[in-house]
Each structure stands twice: as structure tokens, then as C-alpha cells.
PDB file of C-alpha atoms in Angstrom:
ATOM      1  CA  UNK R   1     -23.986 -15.215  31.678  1.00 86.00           C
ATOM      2  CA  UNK R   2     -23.482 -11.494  32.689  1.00 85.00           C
ATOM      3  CA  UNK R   3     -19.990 -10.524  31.540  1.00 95.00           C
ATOM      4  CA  UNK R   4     -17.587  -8.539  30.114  1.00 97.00           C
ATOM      5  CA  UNK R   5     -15.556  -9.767  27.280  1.00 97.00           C
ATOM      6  CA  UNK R   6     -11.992  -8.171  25.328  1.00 97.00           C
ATOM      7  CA  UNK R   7     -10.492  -9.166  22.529  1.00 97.00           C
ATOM      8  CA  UNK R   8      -7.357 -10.216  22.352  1.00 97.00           C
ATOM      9  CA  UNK R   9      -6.518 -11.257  25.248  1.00 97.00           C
ATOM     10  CA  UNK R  10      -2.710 -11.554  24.486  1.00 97.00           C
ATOM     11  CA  UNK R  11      -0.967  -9.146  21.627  1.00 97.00           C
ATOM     12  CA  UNK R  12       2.208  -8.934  20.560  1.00 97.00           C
ATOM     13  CA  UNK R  13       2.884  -5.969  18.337  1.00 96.00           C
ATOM     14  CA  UNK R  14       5.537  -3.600  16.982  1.00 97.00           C
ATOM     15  CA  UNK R  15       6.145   0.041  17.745  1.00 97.00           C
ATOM     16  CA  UNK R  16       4.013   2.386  15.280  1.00 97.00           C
ATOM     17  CA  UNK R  17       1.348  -0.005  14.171  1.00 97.00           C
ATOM     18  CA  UNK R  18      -2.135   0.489  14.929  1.00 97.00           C
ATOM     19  CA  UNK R  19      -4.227  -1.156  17.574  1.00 97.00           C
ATOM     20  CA  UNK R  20      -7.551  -2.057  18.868  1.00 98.00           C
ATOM     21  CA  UNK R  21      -8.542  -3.703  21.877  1.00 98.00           C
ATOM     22  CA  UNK R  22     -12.370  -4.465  21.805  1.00 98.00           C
ATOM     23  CA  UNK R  23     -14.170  -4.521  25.020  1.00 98.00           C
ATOM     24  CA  UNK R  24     -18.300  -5.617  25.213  1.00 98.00           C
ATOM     25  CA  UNK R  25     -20.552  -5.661  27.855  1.00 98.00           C
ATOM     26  CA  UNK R  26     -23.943  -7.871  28.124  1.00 96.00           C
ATOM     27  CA  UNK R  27     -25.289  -6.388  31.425  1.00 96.00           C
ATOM     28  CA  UNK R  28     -26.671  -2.992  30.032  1.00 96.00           C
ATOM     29  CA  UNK R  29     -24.351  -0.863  32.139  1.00 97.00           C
ATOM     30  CA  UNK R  30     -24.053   2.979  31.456  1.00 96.00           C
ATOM     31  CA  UNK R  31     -20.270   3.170  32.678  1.00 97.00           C
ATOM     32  CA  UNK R  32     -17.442   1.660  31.540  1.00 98.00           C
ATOM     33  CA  UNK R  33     -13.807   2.887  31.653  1.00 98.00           C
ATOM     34  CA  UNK R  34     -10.153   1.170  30.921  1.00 98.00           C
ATOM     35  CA  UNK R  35      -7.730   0.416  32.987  1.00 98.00           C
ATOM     36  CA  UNK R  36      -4.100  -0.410  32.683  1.00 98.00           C
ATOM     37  CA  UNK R  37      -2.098  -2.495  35.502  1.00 96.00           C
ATOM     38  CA  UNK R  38       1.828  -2.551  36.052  1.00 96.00           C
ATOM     39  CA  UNK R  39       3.732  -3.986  38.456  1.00 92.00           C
ATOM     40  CA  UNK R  40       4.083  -1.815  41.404  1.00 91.00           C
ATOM     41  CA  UNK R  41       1.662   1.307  40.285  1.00 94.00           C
ATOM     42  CA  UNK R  42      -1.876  -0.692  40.785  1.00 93.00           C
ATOM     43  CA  UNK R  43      -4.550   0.142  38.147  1.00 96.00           C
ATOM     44  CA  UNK R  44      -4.607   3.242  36.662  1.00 97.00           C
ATOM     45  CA  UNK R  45      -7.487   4.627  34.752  1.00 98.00           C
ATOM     46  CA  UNK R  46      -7.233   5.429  30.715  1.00 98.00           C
ATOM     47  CA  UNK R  47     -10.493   6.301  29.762  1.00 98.00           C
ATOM     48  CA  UNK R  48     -14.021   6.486  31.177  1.00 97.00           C
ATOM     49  CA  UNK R  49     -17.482   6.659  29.947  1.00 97.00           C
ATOM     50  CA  UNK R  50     -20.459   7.528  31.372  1.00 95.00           C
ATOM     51  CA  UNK R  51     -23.049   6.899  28.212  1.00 93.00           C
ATOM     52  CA  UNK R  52     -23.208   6.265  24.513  1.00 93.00           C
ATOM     53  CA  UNK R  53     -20.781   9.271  23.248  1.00 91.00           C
ATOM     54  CA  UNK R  54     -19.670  10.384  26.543  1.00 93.00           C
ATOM     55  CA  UNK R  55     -16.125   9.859  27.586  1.00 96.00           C
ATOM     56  CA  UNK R  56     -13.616  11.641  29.184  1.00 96.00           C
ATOM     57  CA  UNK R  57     -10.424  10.940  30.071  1.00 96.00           C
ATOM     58  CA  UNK R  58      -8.703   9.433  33.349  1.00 95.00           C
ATOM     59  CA  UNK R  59      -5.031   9.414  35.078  1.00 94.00           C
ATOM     60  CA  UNK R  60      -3.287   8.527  32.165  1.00 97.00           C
ATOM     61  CA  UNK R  61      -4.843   9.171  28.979  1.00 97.00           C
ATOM     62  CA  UNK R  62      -2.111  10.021  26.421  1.00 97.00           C
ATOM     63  CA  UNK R  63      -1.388   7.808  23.596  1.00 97.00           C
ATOM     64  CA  UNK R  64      -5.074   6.043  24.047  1.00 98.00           C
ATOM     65  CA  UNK R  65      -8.086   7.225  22.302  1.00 98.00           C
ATOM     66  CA  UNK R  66     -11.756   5.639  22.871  1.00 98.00           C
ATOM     67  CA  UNK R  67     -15.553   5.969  21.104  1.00 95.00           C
ATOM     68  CA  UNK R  68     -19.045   4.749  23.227  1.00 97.00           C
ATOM     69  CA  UNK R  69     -20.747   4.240  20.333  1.00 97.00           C
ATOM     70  CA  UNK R  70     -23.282   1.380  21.279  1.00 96.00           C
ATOM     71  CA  UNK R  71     -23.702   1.046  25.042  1.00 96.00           C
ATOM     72  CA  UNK R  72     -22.231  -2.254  25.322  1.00 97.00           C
ATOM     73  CA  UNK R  73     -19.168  -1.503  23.472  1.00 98.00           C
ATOM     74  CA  UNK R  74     -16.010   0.662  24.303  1.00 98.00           C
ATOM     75  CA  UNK R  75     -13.209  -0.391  22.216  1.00 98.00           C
ATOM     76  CA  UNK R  76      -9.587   0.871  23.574  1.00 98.00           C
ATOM     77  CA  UNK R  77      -7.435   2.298  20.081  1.00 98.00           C
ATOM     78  CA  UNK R  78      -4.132   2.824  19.898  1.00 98.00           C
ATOM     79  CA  UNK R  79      -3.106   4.895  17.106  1.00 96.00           C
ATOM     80  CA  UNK R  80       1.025   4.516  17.517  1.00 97.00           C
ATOM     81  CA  UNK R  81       1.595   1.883  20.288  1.00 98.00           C
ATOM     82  CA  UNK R  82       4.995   2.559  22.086  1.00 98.00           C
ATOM     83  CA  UNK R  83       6.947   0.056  24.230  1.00 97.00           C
ATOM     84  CA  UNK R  84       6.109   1.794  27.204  1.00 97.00           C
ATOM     85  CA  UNK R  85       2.508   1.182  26.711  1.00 98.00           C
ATOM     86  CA  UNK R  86       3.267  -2.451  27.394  1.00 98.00           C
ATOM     87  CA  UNK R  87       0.957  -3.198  29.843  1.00 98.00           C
ATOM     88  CA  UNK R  88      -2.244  -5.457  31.201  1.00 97.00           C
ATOM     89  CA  UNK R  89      -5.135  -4.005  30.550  1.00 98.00           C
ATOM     90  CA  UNK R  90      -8.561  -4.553  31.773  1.00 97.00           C
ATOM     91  CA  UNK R  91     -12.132  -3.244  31.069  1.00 98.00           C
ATOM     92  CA  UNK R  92     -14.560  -2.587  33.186  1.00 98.00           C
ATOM     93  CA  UNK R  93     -18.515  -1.587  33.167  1.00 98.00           C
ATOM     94  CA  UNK R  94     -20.866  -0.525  36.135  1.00 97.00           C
ATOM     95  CA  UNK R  95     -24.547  -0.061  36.362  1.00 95.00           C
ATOM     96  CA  UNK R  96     -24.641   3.029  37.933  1.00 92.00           C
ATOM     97  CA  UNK R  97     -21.361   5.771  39.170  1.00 89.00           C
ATOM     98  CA  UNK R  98     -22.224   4.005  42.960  1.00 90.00           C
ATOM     99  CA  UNK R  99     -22.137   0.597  41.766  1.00 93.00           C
ATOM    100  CA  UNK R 100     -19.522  -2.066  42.015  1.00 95.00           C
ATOM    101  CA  UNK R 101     -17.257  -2.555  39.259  1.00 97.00           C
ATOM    102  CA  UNK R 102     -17.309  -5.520  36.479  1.00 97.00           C
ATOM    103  CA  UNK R 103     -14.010  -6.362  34.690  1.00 97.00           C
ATOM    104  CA  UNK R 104     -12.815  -8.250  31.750  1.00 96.00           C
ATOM    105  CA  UNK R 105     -10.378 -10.911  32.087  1.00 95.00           C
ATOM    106  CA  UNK R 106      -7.571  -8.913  30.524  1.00 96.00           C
ATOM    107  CA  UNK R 107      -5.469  -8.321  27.694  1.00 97.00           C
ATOM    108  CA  UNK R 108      -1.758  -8.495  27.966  1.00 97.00           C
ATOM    109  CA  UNK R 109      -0.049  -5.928  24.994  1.00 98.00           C
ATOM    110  CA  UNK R 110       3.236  -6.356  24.319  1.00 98.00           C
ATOM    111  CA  UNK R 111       5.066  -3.565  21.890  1.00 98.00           C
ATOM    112  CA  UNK R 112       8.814  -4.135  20.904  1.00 97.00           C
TER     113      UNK R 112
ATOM    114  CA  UNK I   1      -2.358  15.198  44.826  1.00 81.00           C
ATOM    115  CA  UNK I   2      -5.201  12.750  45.373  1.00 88.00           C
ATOM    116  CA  UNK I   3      -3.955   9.706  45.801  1.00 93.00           C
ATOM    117  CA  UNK I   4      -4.500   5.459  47.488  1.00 96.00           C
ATOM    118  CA  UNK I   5      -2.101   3.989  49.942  1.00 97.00           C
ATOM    119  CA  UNK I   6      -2.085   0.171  50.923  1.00 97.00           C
ATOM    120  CA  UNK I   7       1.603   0.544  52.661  1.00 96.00           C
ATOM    121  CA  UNK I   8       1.968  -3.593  52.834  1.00 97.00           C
ATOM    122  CA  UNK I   9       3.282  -4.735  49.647  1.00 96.00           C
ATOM    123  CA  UNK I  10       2.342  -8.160  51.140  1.00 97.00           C
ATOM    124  CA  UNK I  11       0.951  -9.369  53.990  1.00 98.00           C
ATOM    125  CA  UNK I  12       1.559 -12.733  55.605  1.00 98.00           C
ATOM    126  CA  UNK I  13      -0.883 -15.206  58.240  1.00 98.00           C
ATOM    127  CA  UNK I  14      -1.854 -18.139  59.782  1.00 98.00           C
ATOM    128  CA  UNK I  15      -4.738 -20.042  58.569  1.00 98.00           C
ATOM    129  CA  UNK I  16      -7.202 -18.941  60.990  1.00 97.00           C
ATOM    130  CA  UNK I  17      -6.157 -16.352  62.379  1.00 98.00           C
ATOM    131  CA  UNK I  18      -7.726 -12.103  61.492  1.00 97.00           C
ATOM    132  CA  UNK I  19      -6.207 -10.600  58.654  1.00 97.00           C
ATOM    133  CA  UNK I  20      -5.886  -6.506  58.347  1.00 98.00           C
ATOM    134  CA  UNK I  21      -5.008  -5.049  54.790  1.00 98.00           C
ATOM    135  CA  UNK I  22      -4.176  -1.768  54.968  1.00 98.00           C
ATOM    136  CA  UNK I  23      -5.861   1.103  53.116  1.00 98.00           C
ATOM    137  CA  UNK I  24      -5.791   5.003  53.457  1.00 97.00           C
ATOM    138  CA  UNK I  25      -6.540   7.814  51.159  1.00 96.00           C
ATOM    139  CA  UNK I  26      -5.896  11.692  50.519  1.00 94.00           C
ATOM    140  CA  UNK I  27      -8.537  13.220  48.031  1.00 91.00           C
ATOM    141  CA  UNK I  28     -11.065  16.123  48.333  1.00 87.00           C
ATOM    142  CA  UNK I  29     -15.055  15.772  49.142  1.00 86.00           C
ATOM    143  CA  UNK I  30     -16.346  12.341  50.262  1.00 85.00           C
ATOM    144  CA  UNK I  31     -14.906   9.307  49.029  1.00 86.00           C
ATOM    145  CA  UNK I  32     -16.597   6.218  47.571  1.00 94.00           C
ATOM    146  CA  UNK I  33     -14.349   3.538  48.807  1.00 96.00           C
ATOM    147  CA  UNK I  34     -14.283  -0.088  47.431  1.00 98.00           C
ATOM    148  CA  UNK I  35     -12.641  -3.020  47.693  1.00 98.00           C
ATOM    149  CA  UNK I  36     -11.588  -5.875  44.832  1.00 98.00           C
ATOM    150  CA  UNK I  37      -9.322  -8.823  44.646  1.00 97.00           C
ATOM    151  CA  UNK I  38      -7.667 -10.234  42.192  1.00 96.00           C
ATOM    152  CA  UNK I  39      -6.563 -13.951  41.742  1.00 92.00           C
ATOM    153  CA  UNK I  40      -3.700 -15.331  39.224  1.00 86.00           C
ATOM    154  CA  UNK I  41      -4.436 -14.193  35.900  1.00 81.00           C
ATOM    155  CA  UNK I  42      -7.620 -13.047  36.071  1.00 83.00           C
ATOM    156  CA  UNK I  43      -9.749  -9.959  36.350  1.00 85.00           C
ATOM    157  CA  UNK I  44     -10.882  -7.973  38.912  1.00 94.00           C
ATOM    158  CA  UNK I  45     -13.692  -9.268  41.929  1.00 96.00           C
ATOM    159  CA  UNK I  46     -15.570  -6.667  43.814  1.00 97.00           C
ATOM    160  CA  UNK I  47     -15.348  -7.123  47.616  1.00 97.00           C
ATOM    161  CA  UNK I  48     -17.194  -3.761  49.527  1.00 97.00           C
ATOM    162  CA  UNK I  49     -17.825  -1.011  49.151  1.00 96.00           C
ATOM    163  CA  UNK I  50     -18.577   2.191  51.336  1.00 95.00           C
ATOM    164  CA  UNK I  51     -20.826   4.604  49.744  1.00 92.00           C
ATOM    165  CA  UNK I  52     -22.625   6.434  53.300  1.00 88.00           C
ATOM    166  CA  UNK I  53     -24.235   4.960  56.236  1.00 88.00           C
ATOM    167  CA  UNK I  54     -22.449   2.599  59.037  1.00 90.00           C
ATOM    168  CA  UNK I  55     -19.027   2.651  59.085  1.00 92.00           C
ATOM    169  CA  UNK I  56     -18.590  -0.996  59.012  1.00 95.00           C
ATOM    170  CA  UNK I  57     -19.041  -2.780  56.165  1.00 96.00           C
ATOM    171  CA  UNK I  58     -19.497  -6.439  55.635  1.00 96.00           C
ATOM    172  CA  UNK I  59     -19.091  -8.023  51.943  1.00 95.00           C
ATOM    173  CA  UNK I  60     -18.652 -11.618  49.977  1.00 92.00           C
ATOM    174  CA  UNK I  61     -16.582 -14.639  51.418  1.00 93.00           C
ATOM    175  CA  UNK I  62     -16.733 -13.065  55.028  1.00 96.00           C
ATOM    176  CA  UNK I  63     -14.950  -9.990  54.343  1.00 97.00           C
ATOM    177  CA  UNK I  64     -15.829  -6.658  56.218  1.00 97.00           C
ATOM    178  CA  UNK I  65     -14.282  -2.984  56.261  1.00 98.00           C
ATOM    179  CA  UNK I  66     -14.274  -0.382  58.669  1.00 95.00           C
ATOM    180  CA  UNK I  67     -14.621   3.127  57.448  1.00 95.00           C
ATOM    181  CA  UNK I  68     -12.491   5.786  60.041  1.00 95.00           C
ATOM    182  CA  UNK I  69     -13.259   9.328  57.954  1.00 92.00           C
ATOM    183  CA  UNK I  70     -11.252  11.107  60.504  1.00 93.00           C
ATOM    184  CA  UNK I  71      -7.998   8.981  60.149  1.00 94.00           C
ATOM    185  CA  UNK I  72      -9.113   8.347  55.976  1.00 95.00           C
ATOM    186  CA  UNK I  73      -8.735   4.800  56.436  1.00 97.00           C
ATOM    187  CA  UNK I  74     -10.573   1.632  55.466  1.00 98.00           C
ATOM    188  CA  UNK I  75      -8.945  -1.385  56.455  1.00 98.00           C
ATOM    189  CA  UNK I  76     -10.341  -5.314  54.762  1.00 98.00           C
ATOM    190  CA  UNK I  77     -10.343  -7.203  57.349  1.00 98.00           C
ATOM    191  CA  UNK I  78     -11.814 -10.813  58.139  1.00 98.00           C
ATOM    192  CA  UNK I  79     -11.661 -12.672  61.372  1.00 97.00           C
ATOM    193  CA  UNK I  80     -10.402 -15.866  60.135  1.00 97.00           C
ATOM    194  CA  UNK I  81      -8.263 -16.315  57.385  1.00 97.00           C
ATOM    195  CA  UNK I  82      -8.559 -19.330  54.522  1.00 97.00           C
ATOM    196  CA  UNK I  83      -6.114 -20.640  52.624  1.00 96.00           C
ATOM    197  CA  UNK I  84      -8.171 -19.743  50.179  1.00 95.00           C
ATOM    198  CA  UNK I  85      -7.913 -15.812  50.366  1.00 96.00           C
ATOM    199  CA  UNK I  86      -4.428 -15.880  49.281  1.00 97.00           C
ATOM    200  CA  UNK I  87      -4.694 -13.238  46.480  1.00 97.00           C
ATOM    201  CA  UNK I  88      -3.944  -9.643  45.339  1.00 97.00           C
ATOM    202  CA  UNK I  89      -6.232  -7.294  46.974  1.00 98.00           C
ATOM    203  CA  UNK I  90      -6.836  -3.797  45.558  1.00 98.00           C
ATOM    204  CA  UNK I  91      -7.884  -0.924  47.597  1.00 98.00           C
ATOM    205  CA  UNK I  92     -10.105   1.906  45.297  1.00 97.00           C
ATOM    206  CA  UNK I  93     -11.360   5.328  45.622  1.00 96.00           C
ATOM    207  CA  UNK I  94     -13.852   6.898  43.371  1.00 95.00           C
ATOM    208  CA  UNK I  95     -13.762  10.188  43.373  1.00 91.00           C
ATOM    209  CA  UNK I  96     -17.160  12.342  44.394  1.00 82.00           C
ATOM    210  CA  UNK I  97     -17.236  14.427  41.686  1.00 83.00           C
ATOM    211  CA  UNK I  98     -16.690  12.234  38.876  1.00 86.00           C
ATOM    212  CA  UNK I  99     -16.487   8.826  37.581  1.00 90.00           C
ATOM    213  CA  UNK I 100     -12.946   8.942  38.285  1.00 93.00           C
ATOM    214  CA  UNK I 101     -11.026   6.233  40.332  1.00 96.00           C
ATOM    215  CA  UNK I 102      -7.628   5.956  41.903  1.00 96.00           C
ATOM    216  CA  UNK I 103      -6.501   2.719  42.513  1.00 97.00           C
ATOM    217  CA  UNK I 104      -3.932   1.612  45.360  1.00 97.00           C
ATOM    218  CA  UNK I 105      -0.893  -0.339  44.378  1.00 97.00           C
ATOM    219  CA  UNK I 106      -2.199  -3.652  45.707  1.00 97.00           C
ATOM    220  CA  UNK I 107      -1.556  -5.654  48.459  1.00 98.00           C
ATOM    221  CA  UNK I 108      -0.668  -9.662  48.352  1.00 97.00           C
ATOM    222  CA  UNK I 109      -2.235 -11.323  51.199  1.00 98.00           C
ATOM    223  CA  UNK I 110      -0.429 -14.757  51.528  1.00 97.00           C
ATOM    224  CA  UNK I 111      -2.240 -17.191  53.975  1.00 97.00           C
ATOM    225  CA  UNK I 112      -0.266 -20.048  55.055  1.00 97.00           C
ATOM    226  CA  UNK I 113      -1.145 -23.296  56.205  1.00 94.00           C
TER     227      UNK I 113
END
């Protein structure tokens, strides 16, 4: 099935201790980029990538960092999670820059 | 600034009857405009999308946009709601000159009964 998984999809961490959210792709797509959701502000793009070791950043890139190592994987770090980084996240990946987005169910951080 | 507007937090109808969700935009060069709708805890579903060509649009579950460049709208709409549809719909703008998008704050459509 043609998908895009993350891992975890719920996290519960303290301020100052380092993350990773993985995100994988099984459709071959060249793009992929993260997104974060909160209530009232829509989706807002982190990161973006375009190919293996491309990336650059989006709206709101600060406190994120992210590698494109393999094609199907763009994993979302963060080095010192803050409580205002609580947030839903989602991943996405598209075939081509026209193409219609696919996104990942979701992982809800949660920093005290 | 370049920015998304859907200016209906929520939107309300009849079972039945045309629904309009509301989208306009402000950003430089030509636009790739796309629609996606999200239901309860769950990701993302892409809609439509307007890359060139006609200005009307027609996408899954009977959906269809119009694109108006001259008033930078494009308006979901779908001539006869389902209960069904009741969801979070997200208007989205990728930009022309990079794989950047700007998303608009979302839009609950809540069909009643």
C-alpha cells in the first residue's frame, strides 16, 4: 500500500531533551517537506526537500533541523524541544513540485 | 507578505444543498493552488488542484473549484452537499518559484441533516 508512515505518532517529552520524529515514504517521491498544524494558524511548513541531500528551509524553520539521506526517508530532529514547539505534525511526500501532496497520519509532540 | 485566506472559520448547510468554501490568496508570480481535507484525527486528503489550463476544476467525491486570477480566488465548491463532507478543509498555495507552500487556516464545513 502506497503510504507515508511517522514514528511516534504521540510523544510526550520534556524541555531540553533530544528528539526525532521519523518520517518514510514507499512511493519513490523526490519531495517531501514537514509540516506543523496549530489551532487557528493552518499548516505551516518546517522543512522541505527536493532530493536526497537537498533541503531547505520553509515558514518556520527555527528550532528544527532535517537530513534526506535515502529518498524515502526525512526524519524531523529536534535538538532542544521547547514547549512552544508543541504541536501536530505531519509529513508529507510528492512525486513531482506539480503533484498533489501525500501525508502521514501525524504525530502529536507534547513538551512540558 | 504572501499569504492564504479562507475568511469562514466554519461554514454551515443543508444536506443537499451547494456548498462554497472560501479561498483567496496574495503572493507574487503564478500560483499553484490546491485543495485538501482533513477528517478527525487523521492526515491530510488531496482534493484539486489548479496548475494552468481551464479555470474550473473538478476533483474526488464531486468536488470542483473555480480559478478567478483577477479577483485571486479559488472557491471548493460542490453542488450538493453530503453528510458525509463534514470535515476540515484546507486551502494551499505553492509558491512558483519554489517548493514552498502557504497553507490557509482551514475552514470546517459542517453539513447538517
Amino acid at each position: 500500500e502506497a503510504q507515508v508512515t511517522q514514528n511516534p505518532r504521540y510523544l510526550i517529552t520534556v524541555t531540553g531533551k533530544k528528539l526525532t520524529v521519523t518520517c518514510s515514504q514507499n512511493m519513490n517521491h523526490e519531495y517531501m517537506s514537514w509540516y506543523r498544524q496549530d489551532p487557528g494558524l493552518g499548516l505551516r511548513q518546517i522543512y522541505y526537500s527536493m532530493n536526497v541531500e537537498v533541503t531547505d528551509k520553509g515558514d518556520v524553520p527555527e528550532g528544527y533541523k532535517v537530513s534526506r539521506k535515502e529518498k524515502r526517508n526525512f526524519p524531523l530532529i529536534l535538538e532542544s524541544p521547547s514547549p512552544n514547539q508543541t504541536s501536530l505534525y505531519f509529513c508529507a511526500s510528492s512525486l513531482g513540485g506539480d503533484d498533489e501532496q501525500y501525508f502521514g497520519p501525524g504525530t502529536r509532540l507534547t513538551v512540558t | 507578505a504572501q499569504s492564504v485566506a479562507q475568511p469562514e472559520d466554519q461554514v454551515n448547510v443543508a444536506e443537499g444543498n451547494p456548498l462554497t468554501v472560501k479561498c483567496t490568496y496574495s503572493v507574487s508570480g503564478n500560483p499553484y493552488l490546491f485543495w485538501y481535507v482533513q477528517y478527525p484525527n487523521r492526515g491530510l486528503q488531496f482534493l484539486l488542484k489548479y496548475i494552468t489550463g481551464d479555470n474550473l476544476v473538478k476533483g474526488s467525491y464531486g468536488f470542483e473549484a473555480e480559478f478567478n486570477k483577477s479577483q485571486t480566488s479559488f472557491h471548493l465548491k460542490k453542488p450538493s452537499a453530503l453528510v458525509s463532507d463534514s470535515a476540515l478543509y484546507f486551502c494551499a498555495v505553492r509558491l512558483a518559484f519554489a517548493y514552498k507552500y502557504i497553507f490557509g487556516t482551514g475552514t470546517r464545513l459542517k453539513v447538517l441533516a
